[in-house]
């Protein structure tokens, strides 16, 4: 996958996730404990992972998964990408992050089903509204 293809994928993923955040655009992604809200950042990871898997790509591939995830976070929360990505990498086994990951991935896969055409899953918005 070349840089142009990665950039196009980042644009598409970030646009999908931004659509889910429209109703909570005035809400902070920062948790009261500091850092991003764990389930919300996990949701982003799970969503990116599911997109990559449907394209035959692996999140664990160094030049693809982490790079695309970082750039998606950068597009969604400019200026906080290093802190949010660092939090994500340090908390991959956190139960709240894992819960968000599973939900984000499943919602993306469900959105591909023909019967769900036109439905925008709102798991990310729900997690951003949470106080955790």
N, C-alpha and C. Protein backbone atom coordinates (compact mmCIF):
# COMPACT_ATOMS: atom_id res chain seq x y z
N UNK A 1 0.85 -1.17 0.00
CA UNK A 1 0.00 0.00 0.00
C UNK A 1 0.90 1.23 0.00
N UNK A 2 0.72 2.10 -0.99
CA UNK A 2 1.57 3.29 -1.08
C UNK A 2 0.98 4.44 -0.24
N UNK A 3 1.73 5.52 -0.13
CA UNK A 3 1.32 6.65 0.71
C UNK A 3 0.01 7.28 0.24
N UNK A 4 -0.19 7.35 -1.05
CA UNK A 4 -1.43 7.93 -1.59
C UNK A 4 -2.64 7.08 -1.21
N UNK A 5 -2.49 5.77 -1.27
CA UNK A 5 -3.58 4.87 -0.88
C UNK A 5 -3.85 4.97 0.62
N UNK A 6 -2.79 5.06 1.41
CA UNK A 6 -2.96 5.22 2.86
C UNK A 6 -3.69 6.51 3.17
N UNK A 7 -3.30 7.58 2.51
CA UNK A 7 -3.93 8.88 2.74
C UNK A 7 -5.41 8.85 2.39
N UNK A 8 -5.75 8.21 1.29
CA UNK A 8 -7.15 8.08 0.89
C UNK A 8 -7.93 7.26 1.91
N UNK A 9 -7.32 6.22 2.43
CA UNK A 9 -7.99 5.40 3.44
C UNK A 9 -8.18 6.19 4.73
N UNK A 10 -7.17 6.93 5.14
CA UNK A 10 -7.29 7.77 6.33
C UNK A 10 -8.42 8.77 6.15
N UNK A 11 -8.48 9.42 4.99
CA UNK A 11 -9.55 10.38 4.71
C UNK A 11 -10.93 9.74 4.84
N UNK A 12 -11.08 8.55 4.25
CA UNK A 12 -12.38 7.86 4.27
C UNK A 12 -12.77 7.45 5.69
N UNK A 13 -11.83 6.88 6.42
CA UNK A 13 -12.11 6.43 7.79
C UNK A 13 -12.43 7.63 8.68
N UNK A 14 -11.63 8.67 8.60
CA UNK A 14 -11.86 9.86 9.43
C UNK A 14 -13.20 10.50 9.10
N UNK A 15 -13.58 10.51 7.82
CA UNK A 15 -14.87 11.09 7.43
C UNK A 15 -16.04 10.29 8.03
N UNK A 16 -15.93 8.97 8.01
CA UNK A 16 -16.98 8.13 8.60
C UNK A 16 -17.10 8.38 10.10
N UNK A 17 -15.97 8.43 10.77
CA UNK A 17 -15.99 8.66 12.21
C UNK A 17 -16.45 10.08 12.56
N UNK A 18 -16.05 11.05 11.77
CA UNK A 18 -16.48 12.44 12.01
C UNK A 18 -17.99 12.56 11.88
N UNK A 19 -18.58 11.82 10.95
CA UNK A 19 -20.03 11.83 10.79
C UNK A 19 -20.72 11.36 12.07
N UNK A 20 -20.12 10.38 12.72
CA UNK A 20 -20.68 9.85 13.96
C UNK A 20 -20.55 10.84 15.11
N UNK A 21 -19.66 11.80 14.97
CA UNK A 21 -19.40 12.76 16.06
C UNK A 21 -20.16 14.08 15.90
N UNK A 22 -20.89 14.24 14.82
CA UNK A 22 -21.56 15.51 14.56
C UNK A 22 -22.44 15.94 15.72
N UNK A 23 -23.17 15.02 16.30
CA UNK A 23 -24.10 15.40 17.36
C UNK A 23 -23.41 15.70 18.69
N UNK A 24 -22.14 15.39 18.78
CA UNK A 24 -21.41 15.65 20.03
C UNK A 24 -20.20 16.55 19.79
N UNK A 25 -20.27 17.36 18.76
CA UNK A 25 -19.11 18.17 18.38
C UNK A 25 -18.70 19.15 19.47
N UNK A 26 -19.61 19.46 20.39
CA UNK A 26 -19.28 20.38 21.47
C UNK A 26 -18.77 19.66 22.72
N UNK A 27 -18.68 18.33 22.66
CA UNK A 27 -18.23 17.55 23.82
C UNK A 27 -16.75 17.25 23.71
N UNK A 28 -16.11 17.22 24.85
CA UNK A 28 -14.68 16.92 24.89
C UNK A 28 -14.45 15.42 24.80
N UNK A 29 -13.38 15.06 24.17
CA UNK A 29 -12.94 13.67 24.12
C UNK A 29 -12.13 13.33 25.37
N UNK A 30 -11.74 14.35 26.12
CA UNK A 30 -10.91 14.12 27.31
C UNK A 30 -11.75 13.61 28.47
N UNK A 31 -11.23 12.60 29.14
CA UNK A 31 -11.91 12.04 30.30
C UNK A 31 -11.57 12.86 31.54
N UNK A 32 -12.36 12.68 32.57
CA UNK A 32 -12.10 13.37 33.83
C UNK A 32 -10.80 12.87 34.46
N UNK A 33 -10.41 11.64 34.15
CA UNK A 33 -9.18 11.06 34.70
C UNK A 33 -7.94 11.51 33.92
N UNK A 34 -8.15 12.20 32.82
CA UNK A 34 -7.03 12.60 31.96
C UNK A 34 -6.90 11.66 30.78
N UNK A 35 -6.44 12.16 29.68
CA UNK A 35 -6.35 11.36 28.46
C UNK A 35 -7.71 11.25 27.81
N UNK A 36 -7.77 10.50 26.72
CA UNK A 36 -9.05 10.36 26.02
C UNK A 36 -9.98 9.42 26.77
N UNK A 37 -11.24 9.52 26.48
CA UNK A 37 -12.21 8.59 27.06
C UNK A 37 -11.89 7.20 26.51
N UNK A 38 -11.64 6.23 27.40
CA UNK A 38 -11.14 4.93 26.97
C UNK A 38 -12.02 4.20 25.95
N UNK A 39 -13.33 4.18 26.17
CA UNK A 39 -14.18 3.47 25.23
C UNK A 39 -14.23 4.17 23.88
N UNK A 40 -14.18 5.48 23.88
CA UNK A 40 -14.21 6.23 22.62
C UNK A 40 -12.94 5.98 21.81
N UNK A 41 -11.79 6.02 22.44
CA UNK A 41 -10.55 5.80 21.69
C UNK A 41 -10.45 4.33 21.26
N UNK A 42 -10.97 3.44 22.09
CA UNK A 42 -11.04 2.03 21.70
C UNK A 42 -11.95 1.82 20.50
N UNK A 43 -13.06 2.56 20.46
CA UNK A 43 -13.99 2.49 19.34
C UNK A 43 -13.28 2.86 18.04
N UNK A 44 -12.50 3.92 18.09
CA UNK A 44 -11.75 4.36 16.90
C UNK A 44 -10.81 3.25 16.45
N UNK A 45 -10.07 2.67 17.37
CA UNK A 45 -9.15 1.58 17.04
C UNK A 45 -9.90 0.41 16.40
N UNK A 46 -11.00 0.00 17.03
CA UNK A 46 -11.78 -1.12 16.52
C UNK A 46 -12.34 -0.85 15.13
N UNK A 47 -12.78 0.37 14.92
CA UNK A 47 -13.31 0.77 13.61
C UNK A 47 -12.21 0.70 12.55
N UNK A 48 -11.05 1.27 12.85
CA UNK A 48 -9.93 1.24 11.91
C UNK A 48 -9.53 -0.21 11.63
N UNK A 49 -9.43 -1.02 12.66
CA UNK A 49 -9.05 -2.42 12.50
C UNK A 49 -10.03 -3.15 11.58
N UNK A 50 -11.32 -2.93 11.77
CA UNK A 50 -12.33 -3.60 10.94
C UNK A 50 -12.23 -3.15 9.49
N UNK A 51 -12.02 -1.86 9.27
CA UNK A 51 -11.85 -1.38 7.89
C UNK A 51 -10.65 -2.06 7.25
N UNK A 52 -9.54 -2.10 7.96
CA UNK A 52 -8.33 -2.72 7.42
C UNK A 52 -8.55 -4.20 7.10
N UNK A 53 -9.22 -4.90 8.01
CA UNK A 53 -9.46 -6.34 7.79
C UNK A 53 -10.33 -6.57 6.56
N UNK A 54 -11.32 -5.71 6.34
CA UNK A 54 -12.18 -5.90 5.16
C UNK A 54 -11.42 -5.62 3.86
N UNK A 55 -10.30 -4.93 3.97
CA UNK A 55 -9.45 -4.65 2.80
C UNK A 55 -8.29 -5.64 2.69
N UNK A 56 -8.30 -6.66 3.56
CA UNK A 56 -7.24 -7.66 3.53
C UNK A 56 -5.94 -7.19 4.15
N UNK A 57 -6.01 -6.17 4.99
CA UNK A 57 -4.83 -5.61 5.64
C UNK A 57 -4.84 -5.97 7.12
N UNK A 58 -3.67 -5.88 7.74
CA UNK A 58 -3.52 -6.27 9.14
C UNK A 58 -3.12 -5.07 9.99
N UNK A 59 -3.85 -4.84 11.05
CA UNK A 59 -3.55 -3.75 11.98
C UNK A 59 -2.14 -3.86 12.53
N UNK A 60 -1.62 -5.08 12.66
CA UNK A 60 -0.30 -5.29 13.26
C UNK A 60 0.85 -4.95 12.31
N UNK A 61 0.56 -4.73 11.03
CA UNK A 61 1.61 -4.37 10.09
C UNK A 61 2.07 -2.94 10.39
N UNK A 62 3.32 -2.81 10.80
CA UNK A 62 3.85 -1.55 11.31
C UNK A 62 3.59 -0.35 10.42
N UNK A 63 3.82 -0.46 9.13
CA UNK A 63 3.65 0.68 8.24
C UNK A 63 2.22 0.95 7.84
N UNK A 64 1.29 0.13 8.34
CA UNK A 64 -0.11 0.31 7.95
C UNK A 64 -0.99 0.61 9.16
N UNK A 65 -1.19 -0.36 10.03
CA UNK A 65 -2.14 -0.22 11.14
C UNK A 65 -1.86 0.97 12.05
N UNK A 66 -0.71 1.00 12.69
CA UNK A 66 -0.43 2.12 13.60
C UNK A 66 -0.39 3.47 12.87
N UNK A 67 0.16 3.48 11.68
CA UNK A 67 0.27 4.73 10.94
C UNK A 67 -1.12 5.27 10.57
N UNK A 68 -1.99 4.41 10.09
CA UNK A 68 -3.33 4.85 9.72
C UNK A 68 -4.11 5.26 10.95
N UNK A 69 -4.00 4.49 12.03
CA UNK A 69 -4.71 4.84 13.27
C UNK A 69 -4.26 6.20 13.78
N UNK A 70 -2.96 6.44 13.80
CA UNK A 70 -2.43 7.73 14.26
C UNK A 70 -2.99 8.87 13.41
N UNK A 71 -2.97 8.68 12.09
CA UNK A 71 -3.44 9.75 11.20
C UNK A 71 -4.94 10.00 11.33
N UNK A 72 -5.72 8.94 11.56
CA UNK A 72 -7.16 9.11 11.79
C UNK A 72 -7.38 9.93 13.06
N UNK A 73 -6.68 9.56 14.13
CA UNK A 73 -6.80 10.31 15.39
C UNK A 73 -6.39 11.76 15.16
N UNK A 74 -5.34 11.97 14.39
CA UNK A 74 -4.86 13.32 14.09
C UNK A 74 -5.92 14.14 13.36
N UNK A 75 -6.63 13.52 12.44
CA UNK A 75 -7.67 14.24 11.70
C UNK A 75 -8.87 14.56 12.59
N UNK A 76 -9.18 13.66 13.50
CA UNK A 76 -10.35 13.86 14.36
C UNK A 76 -10.08 14.83 15.51
N UNK A 77 -8.88 14.76 16.08
CA UNK A 77 -8.52 15.59 17.23
C UNK A 77 -7.14 16.20 17.02
N UNK A 78 -7.03 17.15 16.11
CA UNK A 78 -5.72 17.73 15.80
C UNK A 78 -5.05 18.31 17.04
N UNK A 79 -3.77 18.06 17.13
CA UNK A 79 -2.99 18.56 18.25
C UNK A 79 -2.97 17.62 19.45
N UNK A 80 -3.84 16.63 19.45
CA UNK A 80 -3.89 15.68 20.56
C UNK A 80 -3.51 14.28 20.11
N UNK A 81 -3.12 14.15 18.86
CA UNK A 81 -2.86 12.83 18.30
C UNK A 81 -1.77 12.06 19.04
N UNK A 82 -0.71 12.71 19.44
CA UNK A 82 0.38 12.00 20.12
C UNK A 82 -0.09 11.49 21.48
N UNK A 83 -0.77 12.34 22.23
CA UNK A 83 -1.26 11.93 23.55
C UNK A 83 -2.31 10.83 23.44
N UNK A 84 -3.25 10.97 22.52
CA UNK A 84 -4.32 9.99 22.38
C UNK A 84 -3.79 8.66 21.85
N UNK A 85 -2.89 8.71 20.87
CA UNK A 85 -2.32 7.48 20.33
C UNK A 85 -1.46 6.80 21.39
N UNK A 86 -0.69 7.58 22.13
CA UNK A 86 0.12 7.02 23.21
C UNK A 86 -0.75 6.35 24.26
N UNK A 87 -1.84 7.01 24.64
CA UNK A 87 -2.78 6.43 25.60
C UNK A 87 -3.32 5.10 25.06
N UNK A 88 -3.71 5.11 23.82
CA UNK A 88 -4.26 3.90 23.20
C UNK A 88 -3.25 2.76 23.24
N UNK A 89 -2.02 3.02 22.84
CA UNK A 89 -1.00 1.97 22.82
C UNK A 89 -0.69 1.43 24.21
N UNK A 90 -0.76 2.29 25.21
CA UNK A 90 -0.46 1.87 26.58
C UNK A 90 -1.65 1.18 27.26
N UNK A 91 -2.83 1.29 26.65
CA UNK A 91 -4.04 0.78 27.31
C UNK A 91 -4.81 -0.22 26.47
N UNK A 92 -4.13 -0.90 25.56
CA UNK A 92 -4.82 -1.86 24.70
C UNK A 92 -5.49 -3.00 25.46
N UNK A 93 -5.02 -3.29 26.68
CA UNK A 93 -5.64 -4.36 27.46
C UNK A 93 -6.61 -3.83 28.52
N UNK A 94 -6.83 -2.53 28.55
CA UNK A 94 -7.80 -1.93 29.48
C UNK A 94 -9.21 -2.41 29.08
N UNK A 95 -9.99 -2.92 30.05
CA UNK A 95 -11.33 -3.43 29.71
C UNK A 95 -12.23 -2.41 29.00
N UNK A 96 -12.14 -1.15 29.36
CA UNK A 96 -12.97 -0.14 28.70
C UNK A 96 -12.51 0.09 27.26
N UNK A 97 -11.21 0.13 27.04
CA UNK A 97 -10.68 0.28 25.68
C UNK A 97 -11.09 -0.94 24.86
N UNK A 98 -10.94 -2.14 25.42
CA UNK A 98 -11.32 -3.36 24.71
C UNK A 98 -12.79 -3.38 24.35
N UNK A 99 -13.63 -2.93 25.27
CA UNK A 99 -15.06 -2.85 25.00
C UNK A 99 -15.35 -1.92 23.83
N UNK A 100 -14.70 -0.77 23.83
CA UNK A 100 -14.86 0.17 22.72
C UNK A 100 -14.36 -0.41 21.41
N UNK A 101 -13.24 -1.13 21.47
CA UNK A 101 -12.67 -1.75 20.27
C UNK A 101 -13.65 -2.74 19.65
N UNK A 102 -14.21 -3.59 20.49
CA UNK A 102 -15.15 -4.59 19.98
C UNK A 102 -16.38 -3.92 19.38
N UNK A 103 -16.88 -2.92 20.05
CA UNK A 103 -18.08 -2.21 19.58
C UNK A 103 -17.80 -1.47 18.27
N UNK A 104 -16.68 -0.77 18.19
CA UNK A 104 -16.33 -0.03 16.98
C UNK A 104 -16.17 -0.94 15.78
N UNK A 105 -15.49 -2.04 15.97
CA UNK A 105 -15.30 -3.00 14.89
C UNK A 105 -16.61 -3.62 14.45
N UNK A 106 -17.43 -4.02 15.42
CA UNK A 106 -18.70 -4.66 15.09
C UNK A 106 -19.65 -3.68 14.40
N UNK A 107 -19.68 -2.44 14.87
CA UNK A 107 -20.57 -1.47 14.22
C UNK A 107 -20.15 -1.22 12.78
N UNK A 108 -18.85 -1.18 12.52
CA UNK A 108 -18.41 -1.01 11.14
C UNK A 108 -18.86 -2.19 10.29
N UNK A 109 -18.62 -3.41 10.78
CA UNK A 109 -18.99 -4.60 10.02
C UNK A 109 -20.51 -4.66 9.80
N UNK A 110 -21.28 -4.31 10.83
CA UNK A 110 -22.73 -4.30 10.69
C UNK A 110 -23.18 -3.27 9.65
N UNK A 111 -22.47 -2.16 9.56
CA UNK A 111 -22.86 -1.10 8.62
C UNK A 111 -22.67 -1.53 7.17
N UNK A 112 -21.91 -2.58 6.94
CA UNK A 112 -21.69 -3.08 5.58
C UNK A 112 -22.83 -3.95 5.08
N UNK A 113 -23.68 -4.40 5.98
CA UNK A 113 -24.80 -5.27 5.60
C UNK A 113 -25.84 -4.46 4.84
N UNK A 114 -26.35 -5.02 3.75
CA UNK A 114 -27.32 -4.29 2.93
C UNK A 114 -28.54 -3.78 3.71
N UNK A 115 -29.01 -4.54 4.68
CA UNK A 115 -30.19 -4.12 5.44
C UNK A 115 -29.91 -2.91 6.33
N UNK A 116 -28.64 -2.56 6.52
CA UNK A 116 -28.28 -1.41 7.35
C UNK A 116 -27.88 -0.19 6.52
N UNK A 117 -28.10 -0.26 5.23
CA UNK A 117 -27.74 0.84 4.34
C UNK A 117 -28.40 2.14 4.79
N UNK A 118 -27.60 3.18 4.91
CA UNK A 118 -28.12 4.49 5.31
C UNK A 118 -28.17 4.72 6.80
N UNK A 119 -27.87 3.71 7.59
CA UNK A 119 -27.88 3.85 9.05
C UNK A 119 -26.48 4.24 9.51
N UNK A 120 -26.39 5.27 10.33
CA UNK A 120 -25.10 5.70 10.86
C UNK A 120 -25.02 5.22 12.32
N UNK A 121 -24.17 4.23 12.60
CA UNK A 121 -24.02 3.77 13.99
C UNK A 121 -23.46 4.89 14.86
N UNK A 122 -23.96 5.02 16.05
CA UNK A 122 -23.60 6.15 16.90
C UNK A 122 -22.83 5.76 18.17
N UNK A 123 -22.16 4.62 18.14
CA UNK A 123 -21.41 4.18 19.31
C UNK A 123 -20.34 5.17 19.74
N UNK A 124 -19.64 5.77 18.79
CA UNK A 124 -18.59 6.73 19.14
C UNK A 124 -19.19 7.94 19.85
N UNK A 125 -20.30 8.43 19.36
CA UNK A 125 -20.95 9.58 20.00
C UNK A 125 -21.38 9.22 21.42
N UNK A 126 -21.92 8.03 21.57
CA UNK A 126 -22.36 7.60 22.91
C UNK A 126 -21.17 7.55 23.88
N UNK A 127 -20.05 7.03 23.42
CA UNK A 127 -18.87 6.96 24.28
C UNK A 127 -18.30 8.36 24.57
N UNK A 128 -18.43 9.26 23.64
CA UNK A 128 -17.95 10.62 23.90
C UNK A 128 -18.84 11.36 24.88
N UNK A 129 -20.10 10.99 24.95
CA UNK A 129 -21.02 11.60 25.91
C UNK A 129 -20.81 11.06 27.33
N UNK A 130 -20.22 9.89 27.43
CA UNK A 130 -19.97 9.28 28.74
C UNK A 130 -18.97 10.11 29.53
N UNK A 131 -19.06 10.05 30.80
CA UNK A 131 -18.18 10.84 31.67
C UNK A 131 -16.88 10.12 31.98
N UNK A 132 -16.76 8.86 31.62
CA UNK A 132 -15.55 8.08 31.91
C UNK A 132 -14.39 8.53 31.08
